Coordinates of C-alpha atoms and ligand atoms in Angstrom, one line a residue:
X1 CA 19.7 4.7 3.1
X2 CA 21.8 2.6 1.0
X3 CA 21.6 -1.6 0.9
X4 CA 19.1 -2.9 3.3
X5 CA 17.9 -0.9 6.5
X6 CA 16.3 -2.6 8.6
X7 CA 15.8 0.6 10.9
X8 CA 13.7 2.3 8.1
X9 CA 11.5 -0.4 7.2
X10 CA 10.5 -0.5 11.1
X11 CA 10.2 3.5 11.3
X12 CA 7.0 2.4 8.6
X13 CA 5.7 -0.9 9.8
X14 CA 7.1 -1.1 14.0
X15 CA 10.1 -3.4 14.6
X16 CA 7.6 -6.2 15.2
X17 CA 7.0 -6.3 11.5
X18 CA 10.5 -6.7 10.2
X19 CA 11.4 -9.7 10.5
X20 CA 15.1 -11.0 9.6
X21 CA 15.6 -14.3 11.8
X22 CA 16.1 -16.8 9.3
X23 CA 14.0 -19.0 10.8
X24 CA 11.2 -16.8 11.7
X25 CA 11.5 -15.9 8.0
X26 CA 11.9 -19.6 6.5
X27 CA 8.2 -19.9 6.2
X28 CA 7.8 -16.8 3.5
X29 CA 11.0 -17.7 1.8
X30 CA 10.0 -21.5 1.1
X31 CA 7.1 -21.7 -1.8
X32 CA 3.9 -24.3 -1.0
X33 CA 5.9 -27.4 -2.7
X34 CA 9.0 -27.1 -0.4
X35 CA 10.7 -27.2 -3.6
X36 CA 12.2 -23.6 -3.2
X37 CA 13.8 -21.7 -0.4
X38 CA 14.9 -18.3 -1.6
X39 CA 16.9 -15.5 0.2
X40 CA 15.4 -12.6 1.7
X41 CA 17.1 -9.9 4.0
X42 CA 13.7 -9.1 5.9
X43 CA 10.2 -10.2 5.6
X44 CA 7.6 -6.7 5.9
X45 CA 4.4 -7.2 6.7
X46 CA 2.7 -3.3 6.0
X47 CA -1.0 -3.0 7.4
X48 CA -2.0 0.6 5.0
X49 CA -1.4 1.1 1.5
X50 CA 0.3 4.4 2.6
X51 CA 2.8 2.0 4.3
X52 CA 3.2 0.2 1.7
X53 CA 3.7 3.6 -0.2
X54 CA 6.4 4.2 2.2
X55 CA 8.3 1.1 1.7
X56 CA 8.7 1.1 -1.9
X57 CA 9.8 4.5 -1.8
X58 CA 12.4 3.5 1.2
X59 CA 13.6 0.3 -1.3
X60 CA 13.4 2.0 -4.3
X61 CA 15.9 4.9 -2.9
X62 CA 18.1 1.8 -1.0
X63 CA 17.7 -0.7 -4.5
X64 CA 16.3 -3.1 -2.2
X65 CA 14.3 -5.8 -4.8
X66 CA 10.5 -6.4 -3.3
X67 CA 8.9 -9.6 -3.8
X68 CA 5.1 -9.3 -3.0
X69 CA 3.8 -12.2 -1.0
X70 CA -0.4 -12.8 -0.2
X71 CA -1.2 -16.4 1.2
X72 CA 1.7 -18.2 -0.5
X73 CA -0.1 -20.8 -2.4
X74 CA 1.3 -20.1 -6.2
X75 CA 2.9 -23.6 -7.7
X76 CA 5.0 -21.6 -10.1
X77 CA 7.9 -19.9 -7.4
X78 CA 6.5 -16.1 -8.0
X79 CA 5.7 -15.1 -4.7
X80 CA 9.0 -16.5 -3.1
X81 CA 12.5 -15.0 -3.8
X82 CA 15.4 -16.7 -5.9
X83 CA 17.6 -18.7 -4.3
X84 CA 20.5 -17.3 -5.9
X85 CA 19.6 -12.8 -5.8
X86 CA 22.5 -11.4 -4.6
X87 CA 22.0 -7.7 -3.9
X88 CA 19.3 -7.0 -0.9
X89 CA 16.0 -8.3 -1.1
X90 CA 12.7 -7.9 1.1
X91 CA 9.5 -10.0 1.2
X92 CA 6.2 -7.8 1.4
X93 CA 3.7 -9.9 2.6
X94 CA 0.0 -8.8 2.9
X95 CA -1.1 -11.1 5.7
X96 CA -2.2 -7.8 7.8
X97 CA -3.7 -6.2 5.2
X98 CA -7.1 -8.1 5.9
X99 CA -9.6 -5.5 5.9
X100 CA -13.1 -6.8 4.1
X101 CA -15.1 -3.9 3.5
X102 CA -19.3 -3.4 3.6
X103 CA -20.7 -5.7 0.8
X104 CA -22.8 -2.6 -1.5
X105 CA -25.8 -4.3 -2.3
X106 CA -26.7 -2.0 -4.9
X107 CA -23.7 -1.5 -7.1
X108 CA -23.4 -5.5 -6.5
X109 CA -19.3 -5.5 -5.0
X110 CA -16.9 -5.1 -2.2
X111 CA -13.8 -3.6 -1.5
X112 CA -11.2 -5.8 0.4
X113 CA -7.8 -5.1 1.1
X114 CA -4.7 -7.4 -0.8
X115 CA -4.2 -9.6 2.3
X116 CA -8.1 -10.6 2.9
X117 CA -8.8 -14.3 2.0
X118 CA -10.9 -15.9 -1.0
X119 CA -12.7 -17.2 1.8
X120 CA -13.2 -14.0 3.5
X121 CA -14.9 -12.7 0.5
X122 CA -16.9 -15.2 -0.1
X123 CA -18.1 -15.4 3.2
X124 CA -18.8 -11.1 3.1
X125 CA -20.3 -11.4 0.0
X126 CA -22.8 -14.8 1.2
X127 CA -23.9 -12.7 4.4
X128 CA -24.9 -10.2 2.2
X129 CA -26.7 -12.5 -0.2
X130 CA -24.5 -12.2 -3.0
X131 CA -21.9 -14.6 -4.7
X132 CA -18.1 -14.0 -5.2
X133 CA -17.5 -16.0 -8.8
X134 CA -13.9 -17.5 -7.1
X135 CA -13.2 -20.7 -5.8
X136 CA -10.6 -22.9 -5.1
X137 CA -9.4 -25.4 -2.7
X138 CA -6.8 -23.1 -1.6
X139 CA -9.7 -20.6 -0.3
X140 CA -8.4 -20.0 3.4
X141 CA -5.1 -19.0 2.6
X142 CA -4.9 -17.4 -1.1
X143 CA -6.0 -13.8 -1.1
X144 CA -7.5 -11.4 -3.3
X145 CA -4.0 -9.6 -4.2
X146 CA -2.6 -13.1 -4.7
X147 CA -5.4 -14.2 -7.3
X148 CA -5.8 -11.0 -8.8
X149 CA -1.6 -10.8 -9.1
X150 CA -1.8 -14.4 -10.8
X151 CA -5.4 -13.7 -12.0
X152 CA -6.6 -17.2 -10.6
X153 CA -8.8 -19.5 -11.8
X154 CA -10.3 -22.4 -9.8
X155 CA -13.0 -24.4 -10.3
X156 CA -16.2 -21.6 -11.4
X157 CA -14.1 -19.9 -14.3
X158 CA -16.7 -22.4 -16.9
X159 CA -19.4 -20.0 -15.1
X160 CA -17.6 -17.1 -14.3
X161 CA -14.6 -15.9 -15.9
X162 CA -10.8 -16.0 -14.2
X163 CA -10.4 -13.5 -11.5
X164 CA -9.6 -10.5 -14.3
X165 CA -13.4 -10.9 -14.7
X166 CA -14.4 -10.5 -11.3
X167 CA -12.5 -7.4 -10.9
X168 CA -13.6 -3.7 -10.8
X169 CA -11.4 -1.4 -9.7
X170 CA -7.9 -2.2 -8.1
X171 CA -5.8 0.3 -6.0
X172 CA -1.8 -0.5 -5.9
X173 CA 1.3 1.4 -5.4
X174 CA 3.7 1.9 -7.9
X175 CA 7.3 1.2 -7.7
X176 CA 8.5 5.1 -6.9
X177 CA 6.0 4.8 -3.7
X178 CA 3.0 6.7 -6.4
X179 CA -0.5 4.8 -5.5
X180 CA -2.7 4.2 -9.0
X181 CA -6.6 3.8 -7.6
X182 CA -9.3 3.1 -10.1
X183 CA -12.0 2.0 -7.8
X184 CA -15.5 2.6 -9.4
X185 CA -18.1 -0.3 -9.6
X186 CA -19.2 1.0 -12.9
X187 CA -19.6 -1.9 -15.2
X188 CA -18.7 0.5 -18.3
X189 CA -15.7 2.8 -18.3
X190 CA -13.9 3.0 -21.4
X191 CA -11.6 5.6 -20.4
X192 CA -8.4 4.6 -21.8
X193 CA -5.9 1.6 -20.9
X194 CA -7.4 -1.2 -18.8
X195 CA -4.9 -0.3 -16.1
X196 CA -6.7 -2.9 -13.3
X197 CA -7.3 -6.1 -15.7
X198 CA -3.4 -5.0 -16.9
X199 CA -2.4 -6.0 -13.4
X200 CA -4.4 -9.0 -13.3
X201 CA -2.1 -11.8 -14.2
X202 CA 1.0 -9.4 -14.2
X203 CA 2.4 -11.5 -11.1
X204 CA 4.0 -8.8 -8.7
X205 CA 5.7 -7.5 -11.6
X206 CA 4.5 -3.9 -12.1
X207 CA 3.2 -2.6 -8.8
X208 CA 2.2 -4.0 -5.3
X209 CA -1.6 -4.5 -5.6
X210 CA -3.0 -3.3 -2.4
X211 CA -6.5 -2.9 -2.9
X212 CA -9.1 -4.7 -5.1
X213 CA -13.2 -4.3 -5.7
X214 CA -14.6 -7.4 -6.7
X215 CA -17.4 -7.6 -8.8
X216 CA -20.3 -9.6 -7.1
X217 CA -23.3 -11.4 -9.0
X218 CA -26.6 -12.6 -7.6
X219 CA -26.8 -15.9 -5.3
X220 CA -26.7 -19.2 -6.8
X221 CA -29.8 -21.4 -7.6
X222 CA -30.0 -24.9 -5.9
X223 CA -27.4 -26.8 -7.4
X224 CA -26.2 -30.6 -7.7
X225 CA -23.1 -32.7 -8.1
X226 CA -22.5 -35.4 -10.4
X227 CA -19.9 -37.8 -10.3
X228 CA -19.1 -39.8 -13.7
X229 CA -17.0 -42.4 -15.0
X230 CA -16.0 -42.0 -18.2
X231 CA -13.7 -43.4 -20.8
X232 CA -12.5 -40.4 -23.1
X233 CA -12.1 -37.0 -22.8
X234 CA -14.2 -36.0 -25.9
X235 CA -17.0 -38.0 -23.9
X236 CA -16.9 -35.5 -21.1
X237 CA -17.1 -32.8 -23.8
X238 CA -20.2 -34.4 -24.9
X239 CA -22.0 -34.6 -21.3
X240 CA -21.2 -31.0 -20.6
X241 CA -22.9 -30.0 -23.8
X242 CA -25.9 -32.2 -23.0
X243 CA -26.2 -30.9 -19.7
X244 CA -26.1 -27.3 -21.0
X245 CA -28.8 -28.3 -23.7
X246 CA -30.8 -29.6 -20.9
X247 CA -31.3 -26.3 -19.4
X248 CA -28.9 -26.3 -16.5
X249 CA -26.5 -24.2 -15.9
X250 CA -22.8 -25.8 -15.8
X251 CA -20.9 -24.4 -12.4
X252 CA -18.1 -26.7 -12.3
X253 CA -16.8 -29.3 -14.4
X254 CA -13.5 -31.5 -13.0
X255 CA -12.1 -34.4 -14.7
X256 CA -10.2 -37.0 -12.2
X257 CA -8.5 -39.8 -13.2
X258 CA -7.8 -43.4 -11.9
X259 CA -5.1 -42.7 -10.3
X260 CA -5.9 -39.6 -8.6
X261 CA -9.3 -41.2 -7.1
X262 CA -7.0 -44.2 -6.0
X263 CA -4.6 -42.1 -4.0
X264 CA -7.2 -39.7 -2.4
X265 CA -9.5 -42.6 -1.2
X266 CA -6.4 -44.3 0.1
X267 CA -6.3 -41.0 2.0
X268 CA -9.5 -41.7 3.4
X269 CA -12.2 -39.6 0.9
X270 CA -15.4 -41.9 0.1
X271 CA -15.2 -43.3 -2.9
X272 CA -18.2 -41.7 -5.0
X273 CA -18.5 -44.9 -8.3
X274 CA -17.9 -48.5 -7.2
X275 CA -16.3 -49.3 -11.0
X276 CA -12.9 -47.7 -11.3
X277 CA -13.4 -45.8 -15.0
X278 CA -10.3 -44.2 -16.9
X279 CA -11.8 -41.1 -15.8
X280 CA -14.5 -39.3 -13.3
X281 CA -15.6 -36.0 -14.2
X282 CA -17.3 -34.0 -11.2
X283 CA -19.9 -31.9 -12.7
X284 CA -21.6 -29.1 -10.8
X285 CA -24.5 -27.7 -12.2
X286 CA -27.9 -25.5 -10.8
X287 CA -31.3 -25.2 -12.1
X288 CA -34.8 -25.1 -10.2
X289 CA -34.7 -29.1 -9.7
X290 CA -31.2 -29.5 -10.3
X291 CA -30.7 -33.0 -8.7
X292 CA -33.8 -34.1 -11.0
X293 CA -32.9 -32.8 -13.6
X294 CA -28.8 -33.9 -14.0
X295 CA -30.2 -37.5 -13.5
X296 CA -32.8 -37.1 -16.3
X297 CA -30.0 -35.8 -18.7
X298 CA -27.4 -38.2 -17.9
X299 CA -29.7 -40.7 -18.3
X300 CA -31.1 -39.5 -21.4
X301 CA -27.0 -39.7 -22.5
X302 CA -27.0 -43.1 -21.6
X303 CA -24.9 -42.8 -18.6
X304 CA -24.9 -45.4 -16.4
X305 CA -22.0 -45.0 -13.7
X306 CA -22.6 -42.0 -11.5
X307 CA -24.0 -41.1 -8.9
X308 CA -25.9 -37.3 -8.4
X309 CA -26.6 -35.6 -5.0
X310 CA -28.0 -32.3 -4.0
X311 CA -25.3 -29.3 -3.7
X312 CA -22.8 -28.7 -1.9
X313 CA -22.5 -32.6 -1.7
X314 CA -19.1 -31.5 -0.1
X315 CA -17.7 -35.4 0.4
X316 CA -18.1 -34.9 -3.6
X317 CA -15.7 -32.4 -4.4
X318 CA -13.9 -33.8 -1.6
X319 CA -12.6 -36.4 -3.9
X320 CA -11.5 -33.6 -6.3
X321 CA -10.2 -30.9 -3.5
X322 CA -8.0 -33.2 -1.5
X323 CA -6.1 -34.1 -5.0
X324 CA -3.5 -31.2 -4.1
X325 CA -2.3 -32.2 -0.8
X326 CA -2.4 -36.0 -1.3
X327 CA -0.4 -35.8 -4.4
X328 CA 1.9 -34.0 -2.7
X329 CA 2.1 -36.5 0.4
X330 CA 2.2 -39.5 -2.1
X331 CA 5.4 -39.0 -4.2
X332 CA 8.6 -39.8 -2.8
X333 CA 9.9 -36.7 -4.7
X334 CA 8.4 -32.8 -4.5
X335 CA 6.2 -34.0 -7.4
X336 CA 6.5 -31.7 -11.1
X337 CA 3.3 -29.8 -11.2
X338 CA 2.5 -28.2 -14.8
X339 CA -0.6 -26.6 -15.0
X340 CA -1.6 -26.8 -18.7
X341 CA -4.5 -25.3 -21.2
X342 CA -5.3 -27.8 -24.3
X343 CA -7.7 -27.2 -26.8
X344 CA -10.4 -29.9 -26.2
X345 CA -10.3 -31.2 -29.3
X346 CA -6.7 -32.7 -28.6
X347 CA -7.2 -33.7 -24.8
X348 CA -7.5 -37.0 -25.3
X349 CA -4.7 -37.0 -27.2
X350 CA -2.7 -35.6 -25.2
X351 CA -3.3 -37.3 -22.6
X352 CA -2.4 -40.7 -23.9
X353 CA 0.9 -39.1 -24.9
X354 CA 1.5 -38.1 -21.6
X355 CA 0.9 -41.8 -20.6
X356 CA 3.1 -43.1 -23.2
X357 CA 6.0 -40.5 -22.2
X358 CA 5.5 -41.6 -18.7
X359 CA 6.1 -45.2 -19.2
X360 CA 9.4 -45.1 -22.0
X361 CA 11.1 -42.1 -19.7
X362 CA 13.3 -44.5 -18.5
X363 CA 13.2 -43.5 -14.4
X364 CA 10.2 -43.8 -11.9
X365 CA 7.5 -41.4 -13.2
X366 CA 3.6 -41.5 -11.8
X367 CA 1.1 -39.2 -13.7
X368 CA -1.5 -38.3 -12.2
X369 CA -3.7 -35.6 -13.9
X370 CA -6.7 -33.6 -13.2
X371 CA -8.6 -30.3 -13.7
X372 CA -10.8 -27.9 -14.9
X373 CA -11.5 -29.4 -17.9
X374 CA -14.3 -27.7 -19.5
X375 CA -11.7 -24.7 -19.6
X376 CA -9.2 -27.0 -20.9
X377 CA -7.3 -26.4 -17.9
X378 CA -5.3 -30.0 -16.9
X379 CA -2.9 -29.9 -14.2
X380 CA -0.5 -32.6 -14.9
X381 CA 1.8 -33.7 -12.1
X382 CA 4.4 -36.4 -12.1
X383 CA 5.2 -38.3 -9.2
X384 CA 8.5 -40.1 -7.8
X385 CA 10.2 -38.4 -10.7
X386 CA 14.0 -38.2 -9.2
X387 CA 15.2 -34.4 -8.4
X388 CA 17.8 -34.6 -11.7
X389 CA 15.3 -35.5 -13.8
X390 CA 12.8 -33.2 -13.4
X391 CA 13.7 -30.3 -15.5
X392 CA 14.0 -32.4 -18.1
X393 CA 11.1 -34.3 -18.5
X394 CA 8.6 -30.9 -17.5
X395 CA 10.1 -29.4 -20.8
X396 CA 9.4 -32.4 -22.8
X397 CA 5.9 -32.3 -21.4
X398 CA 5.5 -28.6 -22.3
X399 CA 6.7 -29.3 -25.6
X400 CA 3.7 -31.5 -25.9
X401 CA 1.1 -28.7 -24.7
X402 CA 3.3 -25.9 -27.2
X403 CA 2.8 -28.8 -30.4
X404 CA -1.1 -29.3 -30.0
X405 CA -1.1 -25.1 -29.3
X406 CA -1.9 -25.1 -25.8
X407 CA -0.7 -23.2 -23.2
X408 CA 2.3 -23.7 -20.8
X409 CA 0.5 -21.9 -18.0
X410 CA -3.6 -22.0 -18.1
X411 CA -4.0 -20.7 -14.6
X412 CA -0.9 -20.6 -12.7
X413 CA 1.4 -17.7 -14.1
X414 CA 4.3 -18.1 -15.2
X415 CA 6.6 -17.4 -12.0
X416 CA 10.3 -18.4 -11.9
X417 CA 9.3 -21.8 -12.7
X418 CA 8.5 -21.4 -16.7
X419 CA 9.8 -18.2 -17.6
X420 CA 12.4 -19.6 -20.4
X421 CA 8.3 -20.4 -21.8
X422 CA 7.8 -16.8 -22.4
X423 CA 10.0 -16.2 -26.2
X424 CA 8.7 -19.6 -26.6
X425 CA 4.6 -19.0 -26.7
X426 CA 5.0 -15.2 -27.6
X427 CA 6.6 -13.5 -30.5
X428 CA 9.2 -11.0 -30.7
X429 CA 6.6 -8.2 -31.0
X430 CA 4.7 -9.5 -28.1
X431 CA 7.9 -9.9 -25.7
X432 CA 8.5 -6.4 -26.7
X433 CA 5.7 -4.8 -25.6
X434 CA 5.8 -7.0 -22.2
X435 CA 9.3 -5.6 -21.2
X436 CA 8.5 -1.8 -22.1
X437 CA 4.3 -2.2 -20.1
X438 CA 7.4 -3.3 -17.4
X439 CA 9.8 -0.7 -17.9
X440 CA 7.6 1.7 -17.7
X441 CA 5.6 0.9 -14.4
X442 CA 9.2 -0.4 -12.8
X443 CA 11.9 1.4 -14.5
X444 CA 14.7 0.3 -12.0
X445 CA 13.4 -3.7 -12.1
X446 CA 12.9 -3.4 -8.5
X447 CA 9.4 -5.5 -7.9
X448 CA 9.6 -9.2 -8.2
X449 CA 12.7 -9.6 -10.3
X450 CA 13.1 -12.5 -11.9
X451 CA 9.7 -13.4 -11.8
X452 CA 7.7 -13.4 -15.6
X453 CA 11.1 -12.5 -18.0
X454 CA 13.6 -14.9 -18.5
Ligands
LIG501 C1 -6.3 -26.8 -8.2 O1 -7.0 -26.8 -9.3 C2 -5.1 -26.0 -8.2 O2 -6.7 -27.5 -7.3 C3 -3.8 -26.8 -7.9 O3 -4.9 -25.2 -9.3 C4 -3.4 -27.8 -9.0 O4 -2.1 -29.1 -7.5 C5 -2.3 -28.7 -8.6 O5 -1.6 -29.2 -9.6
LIG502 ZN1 -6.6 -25.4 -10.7

């Protein structure tokens, strides 16, 4: 084969599962914001790693370029193809690769295939009275290939670790069609390189994850959910702390601003705090009389604007979950999303440089900002900002997060959308070593070019 046949890609998957109507295919070339709508010869949507096996070889022998696709949810472009590739390109998407296996209840994980859902798991590992350590509001589409690929976050990594941490063994095949498989649930196995927590975060780059086994811990206690107005960041800092020193355990911690909380109750979510503070952090936290005792400590820290209910208090994180999509519905431009780590020290301010940026920029230019801010995670996006503009004003805000040494991507990889970052936050040396990890797992720079490298 040589260029793109669509004749062998159906002798693996069946003709039904190549699919090369541009319409038909518009959905996996276009990334979550709408903002980009790559090229792609043929979307292939394998159902067995040996298929998948099978494809790379047929691509790699053709030098078709694969871009891996799970759920499609990434903000950062990784998972869609460039807009501009010129030689042949195919999307392998995982959405039939949904295979959940039996929850061991004994070794404490489960094996799922790439294409099986964060809810999936979740809902596996609940019926078998256990507790998968990811969440995110993105649960029924994002998959386990997709957050181990961009080694996800969400909102438990305060209590759990990113998904690198949740991770025990990882099958994937190589670019030459080879299929790596470390799948033990051992907790200790220092037998050389960390080859699975290598590919955690390595965004499609080196090999087309196709398997994972997910650690899973022990059910949570009762928990309950605090909303909070506050005035600074460094006061949130202070209320996690005290809640921590009160006994509980901190699940979740979510700052919201103003602004957000305005737009997502305009979109119909019950408002939780009748003032409208600078900010309201949603803390989650459990303990043996969790409701009882978040009020007792807040009180005890002199809080006097928020409100506590038992877990899940869903309407609660409502306010926070539905940020995503109303944002997105709000601005009168694909809104700039940057997804940002800051020490907490200089949250605050940061944040009131962001403001001040915002208001002397000189074209239309809503902030809104929220996160995971006991990780330091803030995901700043900008509304209304005009389509010329944008590029310029994301790199004057990443030069912010670079001067107080934070980090241009806390959770969302690096993708097409901030690869010129890369030289930028990593030295010479480090860049180095990147390029040969990638040389050497995909000599011929067939998987998700790029994606990662500028
Ligand atoms: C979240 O935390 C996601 O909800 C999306 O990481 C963040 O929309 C965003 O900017
Ligand atoms: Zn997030």
């Amino acid at each position: 084969m040589s260029g793109f046949a669509p004749d062998e890609l159906a002798a693996v998957v069946g003709a039904a599962h190549v699919l090369t109507d541009p319409d038909v295919t518009e959905r996996y070339r276009t990334d979550w914001t709408g903002r980009r709508t790559g090229r792609a010869d043929a979307v292939v949507r394998p159902r067995t790693t040996d298929e998948v096996s099978a494809l790379l070889r047929c691509c790699g022998r053709a030098g078709v370029a694969v871009v891996v696709q799970g759920g499609n949810t990434g903000l950062v472009g990784g998972s869609v193809p460039a807009v501009e590739a010129d030689g042949p390109v195919v999307i392998l998407s995982t959405e039939r690769m949904t295979e959940v296996g039996a929850v061991d209840t004994v070794e404490m994980c489960v094996g799922v295939q790439a294409g099986a859902t964060v809810a999936d798991v979740q809902r596996a590992a609940a019926a078998a009275g256990c507790h998968f350590g990811i969440d995110l509001a993105s649960r029924d589409s994002a998959t386990a290939g997709g957050i181990v690929a961009t080694n996800a976050g969400g909102v438990h990594v305060v209590r759990h670790g990113s998904t690198r941490a949740q991770v025990l063994g990882i099958e994937a095949v190589l670019a030459d069609g080879r299929v790596v498989r470390r799948w033990s649930p051992l907790r200790k196995d220092n037998v050389g390189y960390d080859l699975p927590g290598l590919l955690a975060g390595s965004e499609g780059t080196l090999a087309v994850i196709t398997g994972v086994l997910f650690a899973l811990g022990e059910p949570r206690g009762a928990t309950a959910v605090a909303i909070i107005g506050c005035d600074t960041a460094d006061r949130v800092f202070e209320l996690v702390a005290a809640v921590r020193r009160g006994g509980l355990t901190v699940e979740a911690a979510e700052l919201m601003t103003a602004a957000g909380i305005d737009l997502v109750v305009a979109a119909g979510a019950r408002p939780a705090l009748r003032s409208g503070p600078r900010f309201q952090v949603l803390i989650e936290a459990s303990g043996a009389d969790p409701a009882d005792e978040l009020a007792t400590v807040l009180a005890a820290a002199g809080v006097d604007d928020a409100v506590v209910e038992a877990g899940p208090a869903r309407d609660l994180w409502a306010l926070r979950e539905r940020h995503t999509e109303t944002i997105a519905a709000s601005s009168a431009t694909v809104p700039v999303k940057l997804d940002v780590g800051i020490p907490h020290r200089d949250v605050d301010g940061f944040l009131a440089e962001l403001e001040q940026l915002s208001a002397d920029v000189g074209h239309p230019c809503r902030p809104v900002v929220f996160g995971h801010v006991a990780d330091g995670n803030l995901h700043v996006n900008l509304l209304d900002v005009p389509d010329g503009e944008q590029a310029a004003l994301a790199h004057r805000v990443l030069e912010l997060v670079v001067a107080r040494g934070g980090s241009v991507s806390a959770e969302h990889g690096i993708g097409r959308d901030k690869r010129e970052w890369l030289p930028v936050v990593r030295d010479g040396a480090d860049v180095d070593v990147m390029r040969a990890i990638k040389r050497a797992w995909d000599p011929a720079g067939q998987l998700n070019p790029g994606v990662l490298f500028p």
